[in-house]
CSV table of C-alpha atoms in Angstrom, one decimal:
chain,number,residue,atom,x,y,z
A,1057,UNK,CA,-21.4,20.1,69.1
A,1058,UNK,CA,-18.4,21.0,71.1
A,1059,UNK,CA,-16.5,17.9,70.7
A,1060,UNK,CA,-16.3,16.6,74.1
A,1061,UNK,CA,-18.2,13.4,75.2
A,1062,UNK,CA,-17.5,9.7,76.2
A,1063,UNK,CA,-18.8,7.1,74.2
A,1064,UNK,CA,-19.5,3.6,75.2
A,1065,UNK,CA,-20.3,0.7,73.7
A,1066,UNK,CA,-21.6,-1.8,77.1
A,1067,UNK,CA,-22.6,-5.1,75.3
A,1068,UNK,CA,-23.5,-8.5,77.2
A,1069,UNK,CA,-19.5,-9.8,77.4
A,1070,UNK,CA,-17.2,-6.5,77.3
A,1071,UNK,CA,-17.8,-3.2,78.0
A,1072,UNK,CA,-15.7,-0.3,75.6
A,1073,UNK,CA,-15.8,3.3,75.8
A,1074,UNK,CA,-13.9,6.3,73.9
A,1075,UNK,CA,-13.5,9.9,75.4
A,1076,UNK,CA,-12.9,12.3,73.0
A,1077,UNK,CA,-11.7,15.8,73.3
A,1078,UNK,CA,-12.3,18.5,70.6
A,1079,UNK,CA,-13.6,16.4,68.7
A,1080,UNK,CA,-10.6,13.6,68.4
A,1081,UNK,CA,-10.2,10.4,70.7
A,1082,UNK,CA,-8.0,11.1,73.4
A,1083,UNK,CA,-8.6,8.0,75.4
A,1084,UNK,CA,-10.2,4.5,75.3
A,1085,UNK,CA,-10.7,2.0,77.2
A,1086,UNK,CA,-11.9,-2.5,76.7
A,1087,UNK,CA,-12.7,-4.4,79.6
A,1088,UNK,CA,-14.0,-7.7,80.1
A,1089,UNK,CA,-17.0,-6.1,82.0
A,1090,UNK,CA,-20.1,-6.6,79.7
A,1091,UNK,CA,-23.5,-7.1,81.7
A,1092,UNK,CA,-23.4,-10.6,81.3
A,1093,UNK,CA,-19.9,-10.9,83.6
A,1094,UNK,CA,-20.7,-8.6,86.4
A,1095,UNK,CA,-20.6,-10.8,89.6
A,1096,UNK,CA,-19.0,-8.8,92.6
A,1097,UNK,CA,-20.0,-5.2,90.8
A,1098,UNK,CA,-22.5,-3.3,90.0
A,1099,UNK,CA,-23.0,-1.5,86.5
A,1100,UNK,CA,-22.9,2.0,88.7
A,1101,UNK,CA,-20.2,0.9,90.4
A,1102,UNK,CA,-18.1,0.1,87.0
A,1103,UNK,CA,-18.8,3.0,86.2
A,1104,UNK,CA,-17.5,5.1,88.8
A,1105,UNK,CA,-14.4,3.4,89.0
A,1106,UNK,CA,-13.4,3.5,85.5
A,1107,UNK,CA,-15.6,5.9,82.9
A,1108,UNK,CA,-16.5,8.8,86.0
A,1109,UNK,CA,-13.1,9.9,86.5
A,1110,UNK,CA,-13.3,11.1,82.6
A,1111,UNK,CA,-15.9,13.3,82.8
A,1112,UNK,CA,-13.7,15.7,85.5
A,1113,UNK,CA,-15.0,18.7,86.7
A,1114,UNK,CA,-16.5,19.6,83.5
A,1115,UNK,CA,-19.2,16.5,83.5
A,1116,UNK,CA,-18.8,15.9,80.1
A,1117,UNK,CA,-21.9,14.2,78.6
A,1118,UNK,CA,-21.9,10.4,78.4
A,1119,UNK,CA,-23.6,8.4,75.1
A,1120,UNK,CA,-24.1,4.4,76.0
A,1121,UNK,CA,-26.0,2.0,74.0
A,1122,UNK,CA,-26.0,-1.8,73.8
A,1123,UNK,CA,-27.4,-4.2,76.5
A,1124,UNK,CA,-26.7,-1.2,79.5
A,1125,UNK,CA,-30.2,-0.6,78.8
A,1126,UNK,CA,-31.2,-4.2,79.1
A,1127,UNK,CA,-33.4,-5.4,82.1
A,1128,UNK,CA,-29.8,-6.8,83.4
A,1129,UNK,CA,-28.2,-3.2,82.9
A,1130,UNK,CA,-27.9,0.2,84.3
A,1131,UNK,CA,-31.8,0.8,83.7
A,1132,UNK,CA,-34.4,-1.0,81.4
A,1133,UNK,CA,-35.0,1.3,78.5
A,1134,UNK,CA,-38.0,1.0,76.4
A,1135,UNK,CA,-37.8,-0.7,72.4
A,1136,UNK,CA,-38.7,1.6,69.7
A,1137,UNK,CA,-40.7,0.2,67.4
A,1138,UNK,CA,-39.9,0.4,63.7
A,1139,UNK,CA,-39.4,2.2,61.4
A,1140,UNK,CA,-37.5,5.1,63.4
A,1141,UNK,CA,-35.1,8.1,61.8
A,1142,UNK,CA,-32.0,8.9,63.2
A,1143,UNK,CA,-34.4,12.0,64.9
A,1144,UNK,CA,-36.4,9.6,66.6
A,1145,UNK,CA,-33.6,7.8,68.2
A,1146,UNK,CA,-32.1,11.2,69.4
A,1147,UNK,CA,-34.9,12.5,70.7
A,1148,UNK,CA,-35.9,9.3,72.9
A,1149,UNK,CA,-32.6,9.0,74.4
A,1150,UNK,CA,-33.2,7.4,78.7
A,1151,UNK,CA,-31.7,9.4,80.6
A,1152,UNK,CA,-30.4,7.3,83.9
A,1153,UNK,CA,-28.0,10.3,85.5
A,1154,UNK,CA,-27.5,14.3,84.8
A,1155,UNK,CA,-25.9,14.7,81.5
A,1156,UNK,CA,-25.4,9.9,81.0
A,1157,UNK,CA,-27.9,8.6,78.6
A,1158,UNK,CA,-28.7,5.2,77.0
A,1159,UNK,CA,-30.1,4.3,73.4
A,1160,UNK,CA,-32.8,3.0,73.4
A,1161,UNK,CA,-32.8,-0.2,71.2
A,1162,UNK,CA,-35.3,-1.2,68.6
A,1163,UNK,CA,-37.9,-3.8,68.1
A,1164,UNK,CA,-40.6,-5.5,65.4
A,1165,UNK,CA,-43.6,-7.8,66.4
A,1166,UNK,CA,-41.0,-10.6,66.3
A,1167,UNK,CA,-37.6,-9.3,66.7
A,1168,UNK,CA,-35.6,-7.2,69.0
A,1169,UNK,CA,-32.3,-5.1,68.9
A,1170,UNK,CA,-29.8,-3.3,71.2
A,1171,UNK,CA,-26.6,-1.6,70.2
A,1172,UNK,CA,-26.9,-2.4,66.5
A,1173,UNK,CA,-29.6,0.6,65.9
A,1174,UNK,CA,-26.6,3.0,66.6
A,1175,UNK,CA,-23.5,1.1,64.4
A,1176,UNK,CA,-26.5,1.5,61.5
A,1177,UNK,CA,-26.8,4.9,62.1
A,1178,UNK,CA,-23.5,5.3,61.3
A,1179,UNK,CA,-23.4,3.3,58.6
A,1180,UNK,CA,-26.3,5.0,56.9
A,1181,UNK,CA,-24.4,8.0,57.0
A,1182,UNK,CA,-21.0,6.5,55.9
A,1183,UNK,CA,-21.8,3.9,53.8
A,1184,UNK,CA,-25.7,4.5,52.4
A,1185,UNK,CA,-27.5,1.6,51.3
A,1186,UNK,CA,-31.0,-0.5,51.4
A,1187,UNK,CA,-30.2,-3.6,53.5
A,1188,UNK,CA,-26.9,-4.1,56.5
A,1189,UNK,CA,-25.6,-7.0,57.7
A,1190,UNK,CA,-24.3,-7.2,60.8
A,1191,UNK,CA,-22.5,-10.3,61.4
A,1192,UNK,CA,-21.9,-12.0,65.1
A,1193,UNK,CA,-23.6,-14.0,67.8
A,1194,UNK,CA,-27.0,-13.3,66.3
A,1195,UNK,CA,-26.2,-11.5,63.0
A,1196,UNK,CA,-28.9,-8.5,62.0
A,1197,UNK,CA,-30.2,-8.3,58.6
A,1198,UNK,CA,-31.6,-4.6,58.7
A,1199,UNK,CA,-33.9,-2.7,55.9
A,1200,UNK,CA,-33.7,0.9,55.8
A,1201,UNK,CA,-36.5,2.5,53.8
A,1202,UNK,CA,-36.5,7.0,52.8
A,1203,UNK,CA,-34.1,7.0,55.9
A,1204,UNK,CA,-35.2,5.0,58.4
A,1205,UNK,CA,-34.4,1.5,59.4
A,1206,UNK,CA,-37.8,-0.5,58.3
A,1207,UNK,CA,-37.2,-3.7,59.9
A,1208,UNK,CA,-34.9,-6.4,60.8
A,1209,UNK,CA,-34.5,-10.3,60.7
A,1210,UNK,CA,-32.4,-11.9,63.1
A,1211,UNK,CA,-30.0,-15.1,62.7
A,1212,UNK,CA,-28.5,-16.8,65.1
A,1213,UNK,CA,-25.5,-17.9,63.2
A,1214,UNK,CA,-22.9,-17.4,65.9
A,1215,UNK,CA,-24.6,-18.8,68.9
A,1216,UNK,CA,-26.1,-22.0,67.1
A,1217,UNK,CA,-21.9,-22.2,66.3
A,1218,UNK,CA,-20.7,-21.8,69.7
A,1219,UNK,CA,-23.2,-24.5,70.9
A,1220,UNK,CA,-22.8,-26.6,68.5
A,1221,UNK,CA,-19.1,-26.9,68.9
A,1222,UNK,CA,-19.0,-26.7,72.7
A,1223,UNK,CA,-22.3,-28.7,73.9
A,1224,UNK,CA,-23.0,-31.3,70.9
A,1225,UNK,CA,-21.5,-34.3,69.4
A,1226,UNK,CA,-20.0,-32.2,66.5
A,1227,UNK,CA,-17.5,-30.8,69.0
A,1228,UNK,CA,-16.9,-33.8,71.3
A,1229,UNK,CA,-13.4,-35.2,71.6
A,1230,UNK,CA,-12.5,-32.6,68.9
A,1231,UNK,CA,-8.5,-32.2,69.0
A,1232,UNK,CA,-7.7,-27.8,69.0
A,1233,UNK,CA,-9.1,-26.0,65.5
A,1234,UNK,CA,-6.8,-24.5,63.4
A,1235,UNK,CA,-7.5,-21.9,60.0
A,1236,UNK,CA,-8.7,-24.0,57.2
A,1237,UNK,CA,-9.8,-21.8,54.5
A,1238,UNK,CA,-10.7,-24.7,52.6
A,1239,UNK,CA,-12.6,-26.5,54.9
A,1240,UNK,CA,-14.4,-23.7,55.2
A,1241,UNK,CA,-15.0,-22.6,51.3
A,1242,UNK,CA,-16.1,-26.3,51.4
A,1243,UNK,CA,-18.7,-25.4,54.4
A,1244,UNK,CA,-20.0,-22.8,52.9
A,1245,UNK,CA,-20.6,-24.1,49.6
A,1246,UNK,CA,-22.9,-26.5,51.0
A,1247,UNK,CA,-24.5,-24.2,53.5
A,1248,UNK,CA,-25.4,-22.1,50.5
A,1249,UNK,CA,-26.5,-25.2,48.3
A,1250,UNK,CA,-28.9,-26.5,51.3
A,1251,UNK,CA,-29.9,-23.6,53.5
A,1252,UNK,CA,-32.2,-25.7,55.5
A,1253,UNK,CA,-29.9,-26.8,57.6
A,1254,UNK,CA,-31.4,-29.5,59.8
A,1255,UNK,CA,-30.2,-32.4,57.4
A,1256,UNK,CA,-26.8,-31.4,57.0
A,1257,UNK,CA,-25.6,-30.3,60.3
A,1258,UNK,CA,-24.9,-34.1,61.2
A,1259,UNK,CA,-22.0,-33.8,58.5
A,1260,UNK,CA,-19.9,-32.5,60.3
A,1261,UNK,CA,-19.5,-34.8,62.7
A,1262,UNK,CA,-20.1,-38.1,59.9
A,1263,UNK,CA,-17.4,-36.0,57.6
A,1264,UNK,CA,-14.9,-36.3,60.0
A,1265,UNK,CA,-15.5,-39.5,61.4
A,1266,UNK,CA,-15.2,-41.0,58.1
A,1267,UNK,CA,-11.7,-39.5,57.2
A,1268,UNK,CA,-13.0,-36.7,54.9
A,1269,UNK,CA,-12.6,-34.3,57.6
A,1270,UNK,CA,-9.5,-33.3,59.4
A,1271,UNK,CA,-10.5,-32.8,63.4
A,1272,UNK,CA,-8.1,-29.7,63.6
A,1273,UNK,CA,-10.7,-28.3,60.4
A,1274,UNK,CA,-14.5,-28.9,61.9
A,1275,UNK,CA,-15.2,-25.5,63.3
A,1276,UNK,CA,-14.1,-23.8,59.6
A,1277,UNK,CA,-16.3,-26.3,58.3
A,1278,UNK,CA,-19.6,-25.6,60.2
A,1279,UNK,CA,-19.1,-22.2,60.3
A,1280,UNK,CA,-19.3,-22.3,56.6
A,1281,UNK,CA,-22.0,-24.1,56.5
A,1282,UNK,CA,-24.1,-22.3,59.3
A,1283,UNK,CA,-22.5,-18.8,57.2
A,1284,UNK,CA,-23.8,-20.2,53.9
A,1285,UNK,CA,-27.3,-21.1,54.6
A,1286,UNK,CA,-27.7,-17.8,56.4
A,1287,UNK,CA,-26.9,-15.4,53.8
A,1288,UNK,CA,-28.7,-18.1,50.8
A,1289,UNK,CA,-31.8,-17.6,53.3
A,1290,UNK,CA,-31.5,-14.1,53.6
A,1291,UNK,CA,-30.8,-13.5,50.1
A,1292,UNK,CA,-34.1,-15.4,49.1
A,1293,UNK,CA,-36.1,-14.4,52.5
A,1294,UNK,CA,-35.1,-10.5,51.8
A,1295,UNK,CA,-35.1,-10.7,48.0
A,1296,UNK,CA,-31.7,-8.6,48.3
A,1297,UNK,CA,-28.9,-8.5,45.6
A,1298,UNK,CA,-26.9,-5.8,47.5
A,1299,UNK,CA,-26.0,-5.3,51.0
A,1300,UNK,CA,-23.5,-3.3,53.1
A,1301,UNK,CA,-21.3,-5.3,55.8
A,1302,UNK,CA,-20.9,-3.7,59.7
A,1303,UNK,CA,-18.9,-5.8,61.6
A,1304,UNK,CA,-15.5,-6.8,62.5
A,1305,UNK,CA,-13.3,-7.5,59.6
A,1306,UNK,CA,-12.0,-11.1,59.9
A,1307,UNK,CA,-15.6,-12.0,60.2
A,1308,UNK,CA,-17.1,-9.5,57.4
A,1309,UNK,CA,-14.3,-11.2,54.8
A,1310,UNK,CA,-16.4,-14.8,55.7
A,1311,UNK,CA,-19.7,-13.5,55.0
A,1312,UNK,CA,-18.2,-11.1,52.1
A,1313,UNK,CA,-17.4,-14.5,50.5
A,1314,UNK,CA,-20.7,-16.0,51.0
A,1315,UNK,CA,-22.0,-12.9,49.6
A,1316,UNK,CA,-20.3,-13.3,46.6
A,1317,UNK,CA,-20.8,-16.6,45.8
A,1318,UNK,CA,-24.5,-16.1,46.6
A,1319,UNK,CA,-24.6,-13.5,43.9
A,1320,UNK,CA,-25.1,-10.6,46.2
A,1321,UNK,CA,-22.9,-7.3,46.1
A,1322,UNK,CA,-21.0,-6.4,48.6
A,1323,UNK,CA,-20.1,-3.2,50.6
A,1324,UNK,CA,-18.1,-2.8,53.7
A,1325,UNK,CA,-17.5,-0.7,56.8
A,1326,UNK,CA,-15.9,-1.1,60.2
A,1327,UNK,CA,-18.2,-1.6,63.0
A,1328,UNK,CA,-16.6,1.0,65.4
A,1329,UNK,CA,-16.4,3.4,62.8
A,1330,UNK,CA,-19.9,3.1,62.2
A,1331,UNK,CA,-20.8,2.8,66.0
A,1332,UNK,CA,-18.6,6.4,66.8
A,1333,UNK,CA,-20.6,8.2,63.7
A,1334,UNK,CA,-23.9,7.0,65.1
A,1335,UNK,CA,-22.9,8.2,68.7
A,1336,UNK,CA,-21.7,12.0,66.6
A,1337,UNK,CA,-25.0,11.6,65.0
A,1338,UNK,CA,-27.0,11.4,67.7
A,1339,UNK,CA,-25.7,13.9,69.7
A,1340,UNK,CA,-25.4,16.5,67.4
A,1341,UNK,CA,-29.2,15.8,66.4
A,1342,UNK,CA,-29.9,16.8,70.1
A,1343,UNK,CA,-28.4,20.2,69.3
């Protein structure tokens, strides 16, 4: 591969890309332009104004993956089913303009995936292993079997958070949160004691009310508990006792802890360096 290409990660609530030049990053770029918050633009039009002036005369090859190839993106792209090999994925890249492709994402009979397919890439390659976790908004727990990612379970650990704390009577009236690494330990000892979590989500709000909670320490406390039950599921769902970690690191250290205490062992790697050796990956498997 020669070295030069733009990368872009274009999720639901930011879009980043990376142009890099003989092989090293020479420029980058976060905006808060994910599909989800274009109103007055288009996705073409975003992209004109501020990934097309890159490519210069040259046109250098563009890589995208994530929910650009949604229904709501540049172009709906087609799932893959599972299991699929890092050939697979390269060889059914969409392509929406001379020398700009999209990833397609991945799917099972019950779950679906887009942008994650090419962080695991990466992460295979980097970090190789027999289950990821990818923690965020609806964290991925992701089998890979002789190469190729097997299947997936999806939990929806970080939006159930976000609504509980912004749309339920956990979160009313709640003075500002603060770091509470107590509260949360306490959380997610619980979580992991009681993973089904539909008789103990009221405890946050009762804990609190009853003086054993501070108000500032709620959201540490939930997410501990929402954390702990997910990976005590997982763990028992997925019969796993080692996993790998792709994510951002303040919230791999959480679910590194819950690991732990769950009795699983515990691996780690940075999201975007696993998402730039999938995009490397994949292009050079075109070659």
């Amino acid at each position: 591969m020669s070295g030069d290409y733009i990368a872009v990660d274009w999720g639901s609530s930011h879009l980043r890309a990376w142009l890099y030049l003989d092989g090293q990053c020479a420029d980058s770029l976060q905006l808060p332009y994910g599909i989800s918050r274009l109103v007055d633009q288009t996705v073409r039009e975003v992209f004109a104004q501020y990934i097309q002036p890159w490519r210069g005369k040259e046109v250098l090859p563009v890589l995208m993956a994530g929910m650009v190839g949604s229904d709501a993106g540049w172009h709906t792209v087609p799932y893959l089913a599972c299991p699929v090999s890092l050939q697979t994925l390269s060889a059914q890249l969409f392509e929406v303009a001379p020398q700009i492709w999209i990833v397609p994402g991945l799917n099972t009979p019950h779950n679906v995936m887009r942008g994650e397919e090419t962080q695991l890439l990466g992460a295979m390659q980097l970090a190789p292993d027999t289950c990821y976790v990818l923690p965020g908004t609806h964290s991925k727990w992701v089998q890979v079997a002789e190469g190729a990612l097997s299947g997936f379970t999806t939990a929806m650990t970080g939006e159930l958070y976000h609504l509980l704390m912004q749309h339920s009577l956990i979160g009313r009236g709640l003075t500002s949160q603060h770091d509470d690494d107590r509260a949360f330990e306490a959380g997610l000892q619980r979580g992991l004691e009681s993973p089904a979590l539909v008789n103990r989500l009221f405890e946050a709000r009762a804990r609190r009310v009853l003086g054993e909670l501070d108000p500032g320490s709620v959201g540490d406390w939930l997410s501990g508990l929402l954390i702990g039950a997910e990976v005590e599921a997982m763990r028992s769902e997925l019969s796993v006792s080692q996993v790998t970690l792709v994510g951002s690191e303040s919230l791999c250290r959480r679910y590194w802890l819950a690991c732990e205490q769950a009795g699983i062992t515990v691996n780690e790697i940075a999201g975007d360096t696993a998402f730039q050796q999938g995009i490397r990956s994949i292009l050079d498997a075109r070659r």
